[in-house]
mmCIF file of C-alpha atoms in Angstrom:
data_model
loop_
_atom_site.group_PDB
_atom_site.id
_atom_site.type_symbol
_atom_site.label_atom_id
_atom_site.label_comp_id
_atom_site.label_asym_id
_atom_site.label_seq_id
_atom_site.Cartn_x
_atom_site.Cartn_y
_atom_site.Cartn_z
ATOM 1 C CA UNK A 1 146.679 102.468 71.347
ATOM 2 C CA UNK A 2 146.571 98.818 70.176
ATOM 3 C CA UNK A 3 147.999 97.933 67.063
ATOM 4 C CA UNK A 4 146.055 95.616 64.926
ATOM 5 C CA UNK A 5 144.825 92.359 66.210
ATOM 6 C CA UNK A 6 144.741 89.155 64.306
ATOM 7 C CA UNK A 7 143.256 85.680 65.711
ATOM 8 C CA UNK A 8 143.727 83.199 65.502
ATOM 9 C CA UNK A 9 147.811 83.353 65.227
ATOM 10 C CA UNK A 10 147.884 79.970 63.729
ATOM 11 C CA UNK A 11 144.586 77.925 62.680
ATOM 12 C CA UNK A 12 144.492 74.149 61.349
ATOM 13 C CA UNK A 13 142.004 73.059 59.334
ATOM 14 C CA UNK A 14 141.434 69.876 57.562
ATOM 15 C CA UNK A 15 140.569 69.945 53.539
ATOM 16 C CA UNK A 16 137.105 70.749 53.352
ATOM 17 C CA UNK A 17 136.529 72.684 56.449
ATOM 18 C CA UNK A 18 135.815 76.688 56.649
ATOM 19 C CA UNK A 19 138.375 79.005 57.940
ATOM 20 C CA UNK A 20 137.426 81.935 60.072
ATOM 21 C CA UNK A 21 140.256 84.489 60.312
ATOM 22 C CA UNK A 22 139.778 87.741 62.391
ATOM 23 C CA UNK A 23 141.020 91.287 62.284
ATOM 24 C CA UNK A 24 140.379 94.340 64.058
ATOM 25 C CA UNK A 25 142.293 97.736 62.940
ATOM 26 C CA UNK A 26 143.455 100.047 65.323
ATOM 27 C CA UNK A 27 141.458 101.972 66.605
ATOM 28 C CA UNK A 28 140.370 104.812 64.711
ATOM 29 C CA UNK A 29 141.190 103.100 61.641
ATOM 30 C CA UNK A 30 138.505 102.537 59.148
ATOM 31 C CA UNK A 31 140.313 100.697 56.271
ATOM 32 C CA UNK A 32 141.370 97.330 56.519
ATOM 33 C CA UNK A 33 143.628 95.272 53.968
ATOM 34 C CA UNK A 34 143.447 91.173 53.644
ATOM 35 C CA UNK A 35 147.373 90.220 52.006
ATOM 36 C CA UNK A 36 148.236 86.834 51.894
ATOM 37 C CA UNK A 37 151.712 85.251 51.766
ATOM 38 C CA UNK A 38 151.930 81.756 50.139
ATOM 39 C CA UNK A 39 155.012 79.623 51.511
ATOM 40 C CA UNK A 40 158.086 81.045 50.336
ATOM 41 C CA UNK A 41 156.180 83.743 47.830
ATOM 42 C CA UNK A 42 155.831 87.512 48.453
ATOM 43 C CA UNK A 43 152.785 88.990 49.959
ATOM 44 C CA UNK A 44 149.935 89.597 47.836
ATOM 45 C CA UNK A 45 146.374 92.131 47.834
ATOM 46 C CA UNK A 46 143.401 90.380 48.090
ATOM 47 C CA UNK A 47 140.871 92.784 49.473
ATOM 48 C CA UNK A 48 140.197 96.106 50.568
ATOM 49 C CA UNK A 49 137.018 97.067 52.762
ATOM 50 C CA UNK A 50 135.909 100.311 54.224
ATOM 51 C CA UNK A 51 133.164 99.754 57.487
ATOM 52 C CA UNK A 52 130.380 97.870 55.607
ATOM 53 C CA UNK A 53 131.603 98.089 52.283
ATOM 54 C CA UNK A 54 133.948 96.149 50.275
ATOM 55 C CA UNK A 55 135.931 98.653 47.932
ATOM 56 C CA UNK A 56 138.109 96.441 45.735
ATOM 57 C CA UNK A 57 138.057 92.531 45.941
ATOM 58 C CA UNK A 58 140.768 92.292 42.550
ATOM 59 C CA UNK A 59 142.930 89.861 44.597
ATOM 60 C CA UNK A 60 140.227 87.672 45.904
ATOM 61 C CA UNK A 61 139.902 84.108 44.393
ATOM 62 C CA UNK A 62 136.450 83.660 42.590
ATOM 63 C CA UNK A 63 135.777 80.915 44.473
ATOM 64 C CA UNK A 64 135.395 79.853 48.340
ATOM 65 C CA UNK A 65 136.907 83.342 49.811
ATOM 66 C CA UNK A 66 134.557 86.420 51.125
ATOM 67 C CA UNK A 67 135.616 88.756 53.222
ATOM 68 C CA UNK A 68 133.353 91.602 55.572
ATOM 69 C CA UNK A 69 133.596 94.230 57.966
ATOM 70 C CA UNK A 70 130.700 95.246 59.670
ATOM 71 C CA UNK A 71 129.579 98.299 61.528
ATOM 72 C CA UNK A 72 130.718 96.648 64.548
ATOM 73 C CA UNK A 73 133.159 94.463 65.110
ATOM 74 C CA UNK A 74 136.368 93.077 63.733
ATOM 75 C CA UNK A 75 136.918 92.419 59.853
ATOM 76 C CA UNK A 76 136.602 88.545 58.664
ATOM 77 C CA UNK A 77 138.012 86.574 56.055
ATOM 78 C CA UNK A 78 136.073 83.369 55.321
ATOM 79 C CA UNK A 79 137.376 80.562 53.460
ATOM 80 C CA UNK A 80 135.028 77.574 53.027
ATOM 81 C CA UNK A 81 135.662 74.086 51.449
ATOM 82 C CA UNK A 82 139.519 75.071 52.406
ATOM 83 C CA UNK A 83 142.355 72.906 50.177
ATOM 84 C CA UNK A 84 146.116 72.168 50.733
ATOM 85 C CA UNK A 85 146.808 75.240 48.419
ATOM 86 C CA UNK A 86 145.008 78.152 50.885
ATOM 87 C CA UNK A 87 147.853 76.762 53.447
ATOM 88 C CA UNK A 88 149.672 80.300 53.995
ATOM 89 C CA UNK A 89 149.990 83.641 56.298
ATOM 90 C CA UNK A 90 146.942 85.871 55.902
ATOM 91 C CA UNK A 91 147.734 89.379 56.856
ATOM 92 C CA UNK A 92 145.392 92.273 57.881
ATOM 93 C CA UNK A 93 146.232 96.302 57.575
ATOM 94 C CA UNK A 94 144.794 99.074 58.679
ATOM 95 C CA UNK A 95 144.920 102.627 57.704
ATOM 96 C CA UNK A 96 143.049 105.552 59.105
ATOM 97 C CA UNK A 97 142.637 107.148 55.803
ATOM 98 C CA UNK A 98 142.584 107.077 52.105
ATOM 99 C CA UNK A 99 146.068 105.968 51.011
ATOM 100 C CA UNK A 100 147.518 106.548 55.057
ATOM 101 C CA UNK A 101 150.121 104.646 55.645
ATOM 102 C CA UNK A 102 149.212 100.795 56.468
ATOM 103 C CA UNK A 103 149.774 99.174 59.726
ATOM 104 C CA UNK A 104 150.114 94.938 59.450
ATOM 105 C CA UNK A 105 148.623 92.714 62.340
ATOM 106 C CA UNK A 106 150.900 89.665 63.374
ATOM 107 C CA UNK A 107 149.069 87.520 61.015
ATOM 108 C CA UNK A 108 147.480 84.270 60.834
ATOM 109 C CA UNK A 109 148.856 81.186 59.801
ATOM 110 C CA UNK A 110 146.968 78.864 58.437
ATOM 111 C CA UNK A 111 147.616 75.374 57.558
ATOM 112 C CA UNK A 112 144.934 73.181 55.279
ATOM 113 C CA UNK A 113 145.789 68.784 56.624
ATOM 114 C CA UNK B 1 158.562 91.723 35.051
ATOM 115 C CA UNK B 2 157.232 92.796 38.016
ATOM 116 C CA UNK B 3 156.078 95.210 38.842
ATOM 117 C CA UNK B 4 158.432 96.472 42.176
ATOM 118 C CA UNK B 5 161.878 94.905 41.682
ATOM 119 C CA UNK B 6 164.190 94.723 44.480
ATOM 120 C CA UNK B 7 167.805 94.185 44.627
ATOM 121 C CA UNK B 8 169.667 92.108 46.077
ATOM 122 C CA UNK B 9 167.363 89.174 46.815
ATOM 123 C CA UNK B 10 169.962 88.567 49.534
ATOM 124 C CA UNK B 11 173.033 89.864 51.421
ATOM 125 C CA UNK B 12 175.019 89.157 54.197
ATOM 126 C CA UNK B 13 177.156 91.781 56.183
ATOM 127 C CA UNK B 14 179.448 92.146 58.962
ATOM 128 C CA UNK B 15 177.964 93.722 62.108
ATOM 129 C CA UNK B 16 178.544 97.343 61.577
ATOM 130 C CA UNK B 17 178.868 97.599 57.615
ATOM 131 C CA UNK B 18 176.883 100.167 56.162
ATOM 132 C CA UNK B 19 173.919 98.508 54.287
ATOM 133 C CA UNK B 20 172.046 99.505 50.799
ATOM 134 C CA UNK B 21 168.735 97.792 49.486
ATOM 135 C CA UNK B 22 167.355 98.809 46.445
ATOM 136 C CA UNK B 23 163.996 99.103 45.238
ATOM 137 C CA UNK B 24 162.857 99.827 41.193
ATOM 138 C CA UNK B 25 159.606 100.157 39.998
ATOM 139 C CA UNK B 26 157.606 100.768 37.120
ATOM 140 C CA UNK B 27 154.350 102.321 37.579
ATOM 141 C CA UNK B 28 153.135 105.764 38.465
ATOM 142 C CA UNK B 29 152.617 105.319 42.372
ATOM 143 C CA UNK B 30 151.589 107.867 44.978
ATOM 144 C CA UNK B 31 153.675 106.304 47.950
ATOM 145 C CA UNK B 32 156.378 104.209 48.576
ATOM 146 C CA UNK B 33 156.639 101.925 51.715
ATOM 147 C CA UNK B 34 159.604 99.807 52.786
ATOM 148 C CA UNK B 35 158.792 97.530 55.279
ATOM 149 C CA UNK B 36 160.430 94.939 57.857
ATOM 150 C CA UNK B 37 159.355 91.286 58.460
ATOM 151 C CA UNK B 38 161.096 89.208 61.010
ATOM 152 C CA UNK B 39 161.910 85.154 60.899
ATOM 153 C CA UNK B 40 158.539 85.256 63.522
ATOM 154 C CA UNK B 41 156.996 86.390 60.472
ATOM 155 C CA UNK B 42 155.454 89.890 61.636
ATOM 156 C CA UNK B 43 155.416 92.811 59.633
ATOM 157 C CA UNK B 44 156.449 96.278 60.927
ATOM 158 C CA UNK B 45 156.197 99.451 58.869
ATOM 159 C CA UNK B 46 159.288 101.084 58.478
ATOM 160 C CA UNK B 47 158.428 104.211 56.359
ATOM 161 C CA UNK B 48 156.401 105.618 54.086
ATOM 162 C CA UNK B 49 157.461 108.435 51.673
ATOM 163 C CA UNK B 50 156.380 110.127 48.609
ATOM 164 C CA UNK B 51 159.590 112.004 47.707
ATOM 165 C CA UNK B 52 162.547 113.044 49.240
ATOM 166 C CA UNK B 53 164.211 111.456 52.722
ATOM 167 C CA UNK B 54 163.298 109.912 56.016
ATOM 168 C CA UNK B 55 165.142 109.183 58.923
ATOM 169 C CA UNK B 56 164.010 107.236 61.763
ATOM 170 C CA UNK B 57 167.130 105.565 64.423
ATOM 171 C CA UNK B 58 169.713 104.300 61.947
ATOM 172 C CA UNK B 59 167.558 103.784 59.180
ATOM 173 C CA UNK B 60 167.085 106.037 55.962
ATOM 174 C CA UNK B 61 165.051 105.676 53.011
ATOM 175 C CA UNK B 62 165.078 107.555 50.073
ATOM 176 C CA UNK B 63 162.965 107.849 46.781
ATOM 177 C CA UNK B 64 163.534 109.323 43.653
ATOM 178 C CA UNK B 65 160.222 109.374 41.594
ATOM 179 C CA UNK B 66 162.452 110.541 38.415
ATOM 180 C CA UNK B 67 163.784 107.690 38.123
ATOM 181 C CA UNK B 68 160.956 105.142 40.109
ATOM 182 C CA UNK B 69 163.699 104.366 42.520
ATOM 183 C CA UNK B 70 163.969 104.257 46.240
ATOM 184 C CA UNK B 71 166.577 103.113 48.314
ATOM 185 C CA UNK B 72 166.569 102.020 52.338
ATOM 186 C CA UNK B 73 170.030 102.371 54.257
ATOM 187 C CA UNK B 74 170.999 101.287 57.457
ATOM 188 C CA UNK B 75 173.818 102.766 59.032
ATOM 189 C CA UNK B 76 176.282 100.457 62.237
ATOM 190 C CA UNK B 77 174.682 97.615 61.468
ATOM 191 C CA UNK B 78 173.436 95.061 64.116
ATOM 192 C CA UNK B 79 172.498 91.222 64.036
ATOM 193 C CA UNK B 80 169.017 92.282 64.917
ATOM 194 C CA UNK B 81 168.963 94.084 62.065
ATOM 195 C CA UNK B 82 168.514 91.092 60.064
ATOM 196 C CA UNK B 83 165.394 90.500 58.363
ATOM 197 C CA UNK B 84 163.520 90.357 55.124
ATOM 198 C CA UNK B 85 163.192 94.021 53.843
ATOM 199 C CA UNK B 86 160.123 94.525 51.485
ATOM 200 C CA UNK B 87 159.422 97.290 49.471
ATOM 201 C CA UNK B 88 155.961 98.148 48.462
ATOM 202 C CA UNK B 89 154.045 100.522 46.035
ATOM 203 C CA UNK B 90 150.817 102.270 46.175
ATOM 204 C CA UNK B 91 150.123 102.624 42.647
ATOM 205 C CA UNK B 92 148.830 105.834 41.132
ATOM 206 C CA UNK B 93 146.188 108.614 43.084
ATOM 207 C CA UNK B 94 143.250 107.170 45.074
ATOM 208 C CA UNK B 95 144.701 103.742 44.864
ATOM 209 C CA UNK B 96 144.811 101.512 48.020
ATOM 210 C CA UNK B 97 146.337 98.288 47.456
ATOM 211 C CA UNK B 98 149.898 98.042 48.104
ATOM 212 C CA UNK B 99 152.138 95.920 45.215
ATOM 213 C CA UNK B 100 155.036 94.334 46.869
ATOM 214 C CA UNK B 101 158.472 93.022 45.891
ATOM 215 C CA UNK B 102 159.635 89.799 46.475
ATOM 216 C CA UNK B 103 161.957 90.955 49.776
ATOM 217 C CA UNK B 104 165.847 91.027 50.562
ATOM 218 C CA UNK B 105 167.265 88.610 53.208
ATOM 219 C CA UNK B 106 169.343 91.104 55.035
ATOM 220 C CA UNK B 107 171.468 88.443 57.200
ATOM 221 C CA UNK B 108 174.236 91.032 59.585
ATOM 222 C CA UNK B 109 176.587 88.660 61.050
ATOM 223 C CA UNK B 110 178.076 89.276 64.152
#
């Protein structure tokens, strides 16, 4: 059984570009967790989805971030218009039930020129 | 204050001291997870409890809802051991998102 997958493992973007990042739970799971550490900072929520369904988006910024996670497929966090200050690790979870324990993918790394 | 308050922010050890990390917090939660991240940066979960003891290898955690306190120990400890230990909260029943500390730099020296 696969643990969770995250891609890209490190993405460059330059100010103004979108950032795709990727994540798909292990299998079986059907809750998926976007965290996101900024440089030298703890980790931090920013969304929680169920298959199709986004459950609690408290963490999100207002602005420039969605996130999905389709019937098929592996959950996405989009960031468009990206700035210096979105440079950080973006971190996926998975559980395979309501309050399960959460499993973290390797992360992405993403850094905004 | 935060939230989840962990102590200490960092300590070094001698290979094979016995090692305590504390975690406080200050919110009803329904679990408690105390996780590992490496200088790679990955996270791996360690445990998650609820009340009472674990015991996986030679690492034990503890919680004592009481008091909102849990503790993670690891016993002979090793170089590899070191890491950045974070605890994290699931707050309250039917809750999801996990509220972290800041993290202990556990550095075991050999």
């Amino acid at each position: 059984n696969a643990g969770v997958m995250q891609n890209p493992r490190h993405l460059v973007r330059r100010r103004g570009q979108e950032a795709r990042l990727r994540c798909s739970p292990m299998k079986g799971h059907s809750h998926v967790y976007w965290y996101r550490q900024l440089p030298e900072e703890g980790l931090k929520f920013m969304v929680y989805l169920q298959k199709e369904n986004i459950i609690d988006e408290s963490g999100m910024p207002k602005e420039r971030f969605s996130a999905e996670f389709p019937k098929e497929g592996p959950s996405i966090l989009r960031i468009q218009q990206v700035v210096r200050g979105d440079s950080a690790a973006y971190f996926c979870a998975s559980s395979p039930e309501l309050g399960g324990e959460q499993f973290f993918g390797p992360g992405t790394r993403l850094t905004v020129l | 204050k935060n939230e989840v308050e962990q102590s200490p922010q960092n300590l070094t050890a001698q290979e094979g001291e016995f090692i305590t990390i504390n975690c406080s917090y200050s919110v009803g939660i329904s679990a408690l997870h105390w996780l590992q991240q490496h200088p790679g940066g990955g996270i791996v979960s360690l445990f998650m409890l609820s009340s009472g003891k674990k015991k996986h290898g030679r690492l034990i955690a503890t919680i004592n809802i009481q008091e909102k306190h849990s503790s993670l120990h690891i016993t002979a400890s090793h170089p590899r051991d070191s890491a950045v230990y974070i605890c994290a909260v699931i707050r309250g029943q039917g809750a999801q998102k996990l509220v972290f500390g800041q993290g202990t730099r556990l550095t075991i020296n050999p």
